[in-house]
Amino acid sequence: MRHVDLLFQTSDSKQHYCWIKSLSRLLGSQISEHGHELFFCRRCLNHFSRQDILDEHMEYCSRKDAVRIVMPEEESFVGFHNHKKMMRVPFAIYADFECFTEKLDTCQPDSSHSYTKAYQLQRPSGFCYHIKYAHGDYKDPVVYCGEDAAKKFVQCIEEEVRAIAKLYKEKKPMEMTDDDKANFEASTHCHICGDALGGDKVRDHDHLTGKYRGAAHNQCNLDFQLPKHVPIFFHNLSGYDAHIFVKELGFSEGKINVIPNTDEKYISFSKQVDNLEMRFVDSCRFLLSSLDNLAKNLTPDQFKTVKARFGDRHELMIRKGVFSLRIYGWTGQAGRDLSPAQRSLLQHALRRGY
């Protein structure tokens, strides 16, 4: 049996398949500039430099779980030395989309064959994102409501990352108090790696705030730099939110990297904006529960950001909301277009969190 790769193309109302004669020629230029042939696994899209390496990979990939067990050698030890990865990310963005559920009119499928029936379409109605800054308040949450929500979201996030990149370039000089000076003189171990300082002793400070952090080795201080990425968290990004806006990432400049789970589902993906990487992360992969259940694990006093935003109405915001089932989209009941006044009222309600 011969394996044939096909590329599905759409243009307006036209759709057709193209035969991919060489997967290496199609994808190789996106991975390497050397022009050498690459060998791709059709199951996980990993690439290899030789066919024999791919054949060895297929033994584990095609018939087994995506885990290969390799036992360590005797009397071998693993230690942590990449201390520059210990710096906390100064900025993190938390985002979420809201969508209308629009009904689809379809023909009756042939029951004699297997089929998938699409009966609803998730169309984004708006989004909200909040930027958390490690050293205090940064800005109020951003809420947007409109028919171009997916496109607007990507534009807003790229602008936010560019603003953060600009802050990274404005390095503040170090400010030391008398207590900081005494701490530096008394320090005997590097606050980054924990090893003894000896004669290799310099001052380390935060380039965003100018505050003194501690005594460190010279090399540790040079390596301990601000992270080159800004994480953007969605809950259930892989299964839902990514499908809403991922296509919009390709309409502006910047290299896109993807960690695929399948060809339609991504573990994570990122895009380069200026000298920073905006990295989209699915919080559901390490918080395996719904937001409703996760919120129940917290006490009311722990919802500080929600309280600051909604005041007396914060209790309504920390439980599952109710949305009118009569609203199918930017059209009202039975497909009737909303009037300008109704549309304005709907946008106001979505922005205010009703």
Coordinates of C-alpha atoms in Angstrom, one line a residue:
M1 CA 0.0 0.0 0.0
R2 CA 1.4 3.4 -1.0
H3 CA 1.1 6.4 1.2
V4 CA 0.1 9.7 -0.6
D5 CA 0.3 13.1 1.0
L6 CA -2.3 15.6 0.0
L7 CA -2.6 19.4 0.5
F8 CA -6.2 20.7 0.9
Q9 CA -6.5 24.2 -0.5
T10 CA -9.5 26.6 -0.4
S11 CA -10.1 29.8 -2.4
D12 CA -13.4 31.6 -1.9
S13 CA -15.9 28.9 -2.8
K14 CA -13.4 26.6 -4.5
Q15 CA -11.8 23.7 -2.7
H16 CA -9.4 21.0 -4.1
Y17 CA -6.6 18.7 -3.1
C18 CA -3.0 18.9 -4.4
W19 CA -0.5 16.1 -4.5
I20 CA 2.5 16.7 -2.3
K21 CA 5.3 15.0 -4.2
S22 CA 7.9 15.7 -1.6
L23 CA 7.0 16.5 2.0
S24 CA 10.7 17.5 2.6
R25 CA 10.6 20.2 0.0
L26 CA 7.3 21.6 1.3
L27 CA 8.3 21.7 5.0
G28 CA 12.1 21.7 4.9
S29 CA 12.5 25.4 4.2
Q30 CA 10.4 26.2 7.3
I31 CA 12.8 24.3 9.5
S32 CA 16.3 24.7 8.0
E33 CA 18.0 27.0 5.5
H34 CA 20.6 24.4 4.5
G35 CA 18.5 22.8 1.8
H36 CA 19.3 19.2 2.8
E37 CA 16.6 16.6 2.6
L38 CA 14.6 15.9 5.7
F39 CA 12.6 12.8 6.6
F40 CA 9.3 13.5 8.3
C41 CA 7.2 11.3 10.5
R42 CA 3.6 11.5 9.3
R43 CA 2.2 10.8 12.7
C44 CA 3.9 13.4 14.9
L45 CA 5.6 15.6 12.2
N46 CA 9.0 15.3 13.8
H47 CA 11.8 15.5 11.3
F48 CA 15.1 13.6 11.0
S49 CA 18.2 13.8 8.9
R50 CA 18.3 10.2 7.7
Q51 CA 15.8 7.5 6.7
D52 CA 17.3 5.0 9.1
I53 CA 16.7 7.3 12.1
L54 CA 13.1 7.8 10.9
D55 CA 12.7 4.1 10.7
E56 CA 13.9 3.7 14.3
H57 CA 11.6 6.4 15.4
M58 CA 8.6 4.8 13.7
E59 CA 9.1 1.7 15.7
Y60 CA 8.2 3.7 18.9
C61 CA 5.8 6.3 17.3
S62 CA 3.4 4.2 15.2
R63 CA 2.7 1.3 17.5
K64 CA 3.4 2.5 21.0
D65 CA 2.7 5.4 23.3
A66 CA 4.7 8.6 22.7
V67 CA 7.2 7.7 25.4
R68 CA 10.5 6.0 25.1
I69 CA 12.1 4.6 28.2
V70 CA 15.9 5.0 28.4
M71 CA 17.6 3.9 31.7
P72 CA 20.6 5.9 33.0
E73 CA 24.1 4.5 33.2
E74 CA 25.3 3.1 36.5
E75 CA 26.7 5.7 38.9
S76 CA 25.5 8.6 36.8
F77 CA 24.0 11.7 38.4
V78 CA 21.8 14.5 37.2
G79 CA 22.3 18.0 38.5
F80 CA 20.6 21.3 37.8
H81 CA 23.0 23.9 36.4
N82 CA 20.8 26.1 34.2
H83 CA 20.1 28.6 36.9
K84 CA 19.2 31.4 34.5
K85 CA 15.9 29.6 34.0
M86 CA 15.0 30.2 37.6
M87 CA 14.1 33.9 37.0
R88 CA 10.3 34.4 37.2
V89 CA 8.6 35.8 34.2
P90 CA 7.9 39.5 35.0
F91 CA 4.8 39.6 32.7
A92 CA 2.1 37.0 32.2
I93 CA -1.1 37.4 30.2
Y94 CA -4.4 35.6 31.0
A95 CA -7.0 35.6 28.3
D96 CA -10.3 34.1 27.4
F97 CA -12.8 34.2 24.5
E98 CA -16.6 34.3 24.5
C99 CA -18.5 32.9 21.5
F100 CA -22.0 32.8 20.1
T101 CA -23.4 29.4 19.1
E102 CA -24.9 29.7 15.7
K103 CA -27.1 27.0 14.3
L104 CA -26.1 25.5 10.9
D105 CA -28.6 24.3 8.3
T106 CA -27.3 21.1 6.7
C107 CA -28.7 18.4 4.5
Q108 CA -29.6 15.0 5.8
P109 CA -26.5 12.7 5.7
D110 CA -26.5 9.3 4.1
S111 CA -27.1 6.8 7.0
S112 CA -25.6 4.0 5.0
H113 CA -22.1 5.6 5.5
S114 CA -20.3 6.9 8.5
Y115 CA -20.5 10.7 8.8
T116 CA -19.9 13.7 11.0
K117 CA -22.8 16.1 11.2
A118 CA -22.0 19.8 12.0
Y119 CA -25.0 21.5 13.5
Q120 CA -23.4 24.4 15.4
L121 CA -20.7 27.0 14.7
Q122 CA -18.8 28.7 17.4
R123 CA -18.3 32.4 16.4
P124 CA -16.2 34.6 18.7
S125 CA -18.2 37.6 20.1
G126 CA -15.4 39.1 22.3
F127 CA -12.4 38.5 24.5
C128 CA -10.8 39.7 27.7
Y129 CA -7.2 39.6 28.8
H130 CA -5.4 40.7 31.9
I131 CA -1.7 41.4 32.2
K132 CA -0.1 40.5 35.5
Y133 CA 3.1 42.3 36.4
A134 CA 5.4 40.8 39.0
H135 CA 6.2 44.2 40.6
G136 CA 2.7 45.7 41.0
D137 CA -0.2 46.9 38.9
Y138 CA 0.4 47.3 35.1
K139 CA -3.0 48.1 33.5
D140 CA -6.7 47.3 33.8
P141 CA -8.1 44.2 32.0
V142 CA -8.8 44.8 28.3
V143 CA -12.3 43.8 27.2
Y144 CA -13.4 43.9 23.5
C145 CA -16.7 42.9 21.9
G146 CA -17.2 42.8 18.2
E147 CA -17.5 40.6 15.1
D148 CA -13.8 40.8 14.4
A149 CA -12.8 39.6 17.9
A150 CA -10.2 37.0 16.7
K151 CA -8.4 39.4 14.5
K152 CA -8.5 42.2 17.1
F153 CA -7.2 39.9 19.8
V154 CA -4.0 39.1 17.9
Q155 CA -3.5 42.8 17.0
C156 CA -3.9 43.8 20.7
I157 CA -1.6 41.1 22.0
E158 CA 1.1 41.9 19.6
E159 CA 0.9 45.6 20.6
E160 CA 1.1 44.6 24.3
V161 CA 4.2 42.4 23.7
R162 CA 5.9 45.2 21.8
A163 CA 5.3 47.6 24.7
I164 CA 6.8 45.0 27.1
A165 CA 9.8 44.6 24.8
K166 CA 10.3 48.4 25.0
L167 CA 10.3 48.2 28.8
Y168 CA 12.9 45.5 28.7
K169 CA 15.2 47.8 26.7
E170 CA 14.9 50.6 29.2
K171 CA 17.2 49.1 31.9
K172 CA 17.1 51.0 35.2
P173 CA 20.3 51.6 37.1
M174 CA 20.8 49.9 40.4
E175 CA 19.5 51.5 43.6
M176 CA 21.1 50.3 46.8
T177 CA 20.0 51.1 50.4
D178 CA 22.2 50.9 53.4
D179 CA 20.7 47.5 54.2
D180 CA 21.5 46.3 50.7
K181 CA 25.1 47.4 51.0
A182 CA 25.4 45.6 54.4
N183 CA 23.8 42.5 52.8
F184 CA 26.3 42.5 50.0
E185 CA 29.3 42.8 52.3
A186 CA 28.0 40.0 54.5
S187 CA 27.1 37.6 51.6
T188 CA 29.3 34.5 51.3
H189 CA 27.2 32.5 48.8
C190 CA 25.7 33.4 45.4
H191 CA 22.0 34.1 45.6
I192 CA 21.5 32.6 42.2
C193 CA 23.3 29.2 42.2
G194 CA 23.9 28.9 45.9
D195 CA 27.6 28.1 45.7
A196 CA 30.3 29.9 47.7
L197 CA 31.4 33.3 46.2
G198 CA 35.0 33.4 47.1
G199 CA 36.7 36.3 45.3
D200 CA 34.1 36.2 42.5
K201 CA 31.5 38.6 43.9
V202 CA 29.3 41.2 42.1
R203 CA 26.0 43.0 42.7
D204 CA 22.9 41.7 41.0
H205 CA 19.9 43.9 40.4
D206 CA 16.5 43.9 38.7
H207 CA 16.7 45.8 35.4
L208 CA 13.0 46.7 35.4
T209 CA 12.9 48.2 38.9
G210 CA 16.5 48.9 39.7
K211 CA 16.3 47.1 43.1
Y212 CA 19.2 45.2 44.4
R213 CA 18.6 41.4 44.5
G214 CA 21.8 40.0 46.1
A215 CA 25.4 39.1 45.7
A216 CA 26.3 36.7 42.8
H217 CA 29.1 35.3 40.7
N218 CA 30.0 37.4 37.7
Q219 CA 28.9 34.7 35.2
C220 CA 25.7 33.9 37.1
N221 CA 24.9 37.6 37.0
L222 CA 25.5 37.8 33.3
D223 CA 23.4 34.7 32.6
F224 CA 20.5 35.7 34.9
Q225 CA 18.7 37.8 32.2
L226 CA 15.1 38.6 31.6
P227 CA 13.2 35.8 29.9
K228 CA 12.8 36.3 26.1
H229 CA 9.1 35.3 26.1
V230 CA 5.8 36.4 27.5
P231 CA 3.4 33.5 28.4
I232 CA -0.2 33.9 27.4
F233 CA -2.5 31.5 29.3
F234 CA -5.8 30.1 28.1
H235 CA -7.8 27.4 29.9
N236 CA -8.4 24.7 27.4
L237 CA -6.4 26.4 24.7
S238 CA -5.7 23.2 22.8
G239 CA -9.3 22.1 22.7
Y240 CA -11.1 25.3 22.1
D241 CA -9.6 28.8 22.1
A242 CA -6.7 28.0 19.7
H243 CA -9.1 27.2 16.9
I244 CA -10.6 30.7 17.2
F245 CA -7.6 32.8 16.5
V246 CA -4.6 30.7 15.5
K247 CA -5.1 31.5 11.8
E248 CA -4.9 35.2 12.5
L249 CA -1.3 34.8 13.6
G250 CA -0.2 34.4 10.0
F251 CA -1.3 37.8 8.8
S252 CA 1.6 39.7 10.4
E253 CA 5.4 39.4 10.4
G254 CA 7.0 37.0 12.8
K255 CA 8.2 33.4 13.0
I256 CA 5.6 31.0 14.3
N257 CA 6.6 27.8 16.2
V258 CA 4.2 25.0 17.0
I259 CA 4.4 22.0 19.4
P260 CA 1.8 19.7 17.9
N261 CA -0.2 17.0 19.6
T262 CA -1.9 16.1 16.3
D263 CA -2.1 18.0 13.0
E264 CA -5.2 19.8 14.3
K265 CA -4.5 20.1 18.0
Y266 CA -1.5 21.9 19.5
I267 CA 0.1 21.6 22.9
S268 CA 1.5 25.1 22.6
F269 CA 2.5 27.6 19.9
S270 CA 4.4 30.9 19.8
K271 CA 5.2 33.8 17.6
Q272 CA 8.2 36.1 17.5
V273 CA 7.3 39.8 18.0
D274 CA 10.3 42.2 17.9
N275 CA 12.9 40.5 20.2
L276 CA 10.3 38.8 22.4
E277 CA 8.3 35.6 21.9
M278 CA 4.6 35.5 22.7
R279 CA 4.0 32.0 23.9
F280 CA 0.5 30.6 24.1
V281 CA 0.1 28.0 26.9
D282 CA -2.8 25.8 27.9
S283 CA -3.3 26.0 31.7
C284 CA -5.7 23.0 31.5
R285 CA -2.6 20.8 31.0
F286 CA -1.4 21.4 34.6
L287 CA -4.8 22.4 36.2
L288 CA -6.9 19.5 35.1
S289 CA -10.3 20.8 36.0
S290 CA -12.9 23.4 34.9
L291 CA -12.5 27.0 35.9
D292 CA -15.7 26.7 37.9
N293 CA -14.3 23.9 40.0
L294 CA -10.9 25.6 40.3
A295 CA -12.6 28.8 41.6
K296 CA -14.3 26.8 44.3
N297 CA -10.9 25.9 45.7
L298 CA -10.2 29.5 46.6
T299 CA -11.6 31.6 49.4
P300 CA -13.4 34.9 48.6
D301 CA -10.4 36.9 49.9
Q302 CA -8.1 35.4 47.3
F303 CA -10.0 36.9 44.3
K304 CA -8.1 40.2 44.6
T305 CA -8.0 41.0 40.9
V306 CA -11.7 40.2 40.5
K307 CA -12.6 42.3 43.5
A308 CA -10.6 45.3 42.2
R309 CA -12.4 45.1 38.9
F310 CA -16.0 44.3 39.8
G311 CA -16.3 45.6 43.4
D312 CA -19.6 44.5 45.0
R313 CA -20.5 42.3 42.0
H314 CA -17.4 40.2 42.3
E315 CA -19.4 37.2 43.7
L316 CA -21.3 37.0 40.4
M317 CA -18.0 36.8 38.6
I318 CA -16.6 33.8 40.4
R319 CA -19.4 31.4 39.6
K320 CA -20.7 29.9 36.4
G321 CA -22.5 32.5 34.3
V322 CA -25.8 32.2 32.5
F323 CA -26.1 33.5 28.9
S324 CA -29.4 33.9 27.0
L325 CA -30.0 30.9 24.7
R326 CA -32.2 33.1 22.5
I327 CA -29.1 35.0 21.2
Y328 CA -27.6 32.9 18.4
G329 CA -25.0 35.5 17.3
W330 CA -25.0 39.0 15.9
T331 CA -28.5 38.2 14.8
G332 CA -31.5 37.8 17.1
Q333 CA -34.3 35.3 17.3
A334 CA -35.1 33.4 14.1
G335 CA -32.2 35.1 12.3
R336 CA -33.6 38.6 12.6
D337 CA -30.9 41.2 12.6
L338 CA -30.4 43.1 15.8
S339 CA -31.2 46.8 15.7
P340 CA -28.3 49.3 16.4
A341 CA -29.8 49.9 19.9
Q342 CA -30.0 46.2 20.6
R343 CA -26.5 45.6 19.3
S344 CA -25.2 48.4 21.5
L345 CA -27.0 47.0 24.6
L346 CA -25.5 43.5 23.9
Q347 CA -22.0 44.9 23.5
H348 CA -22.4 46.9 26.8
A349 CA -23.6 43.8 28.6
L350 CA -20.7 41.6 27.4
R351 CA -18.2 44.3 28.3
R352 CA -19.6 44.7 31.8
G353 CA -19.7 40.9 32.4
Y354 CA -23.4 40.5 32.6

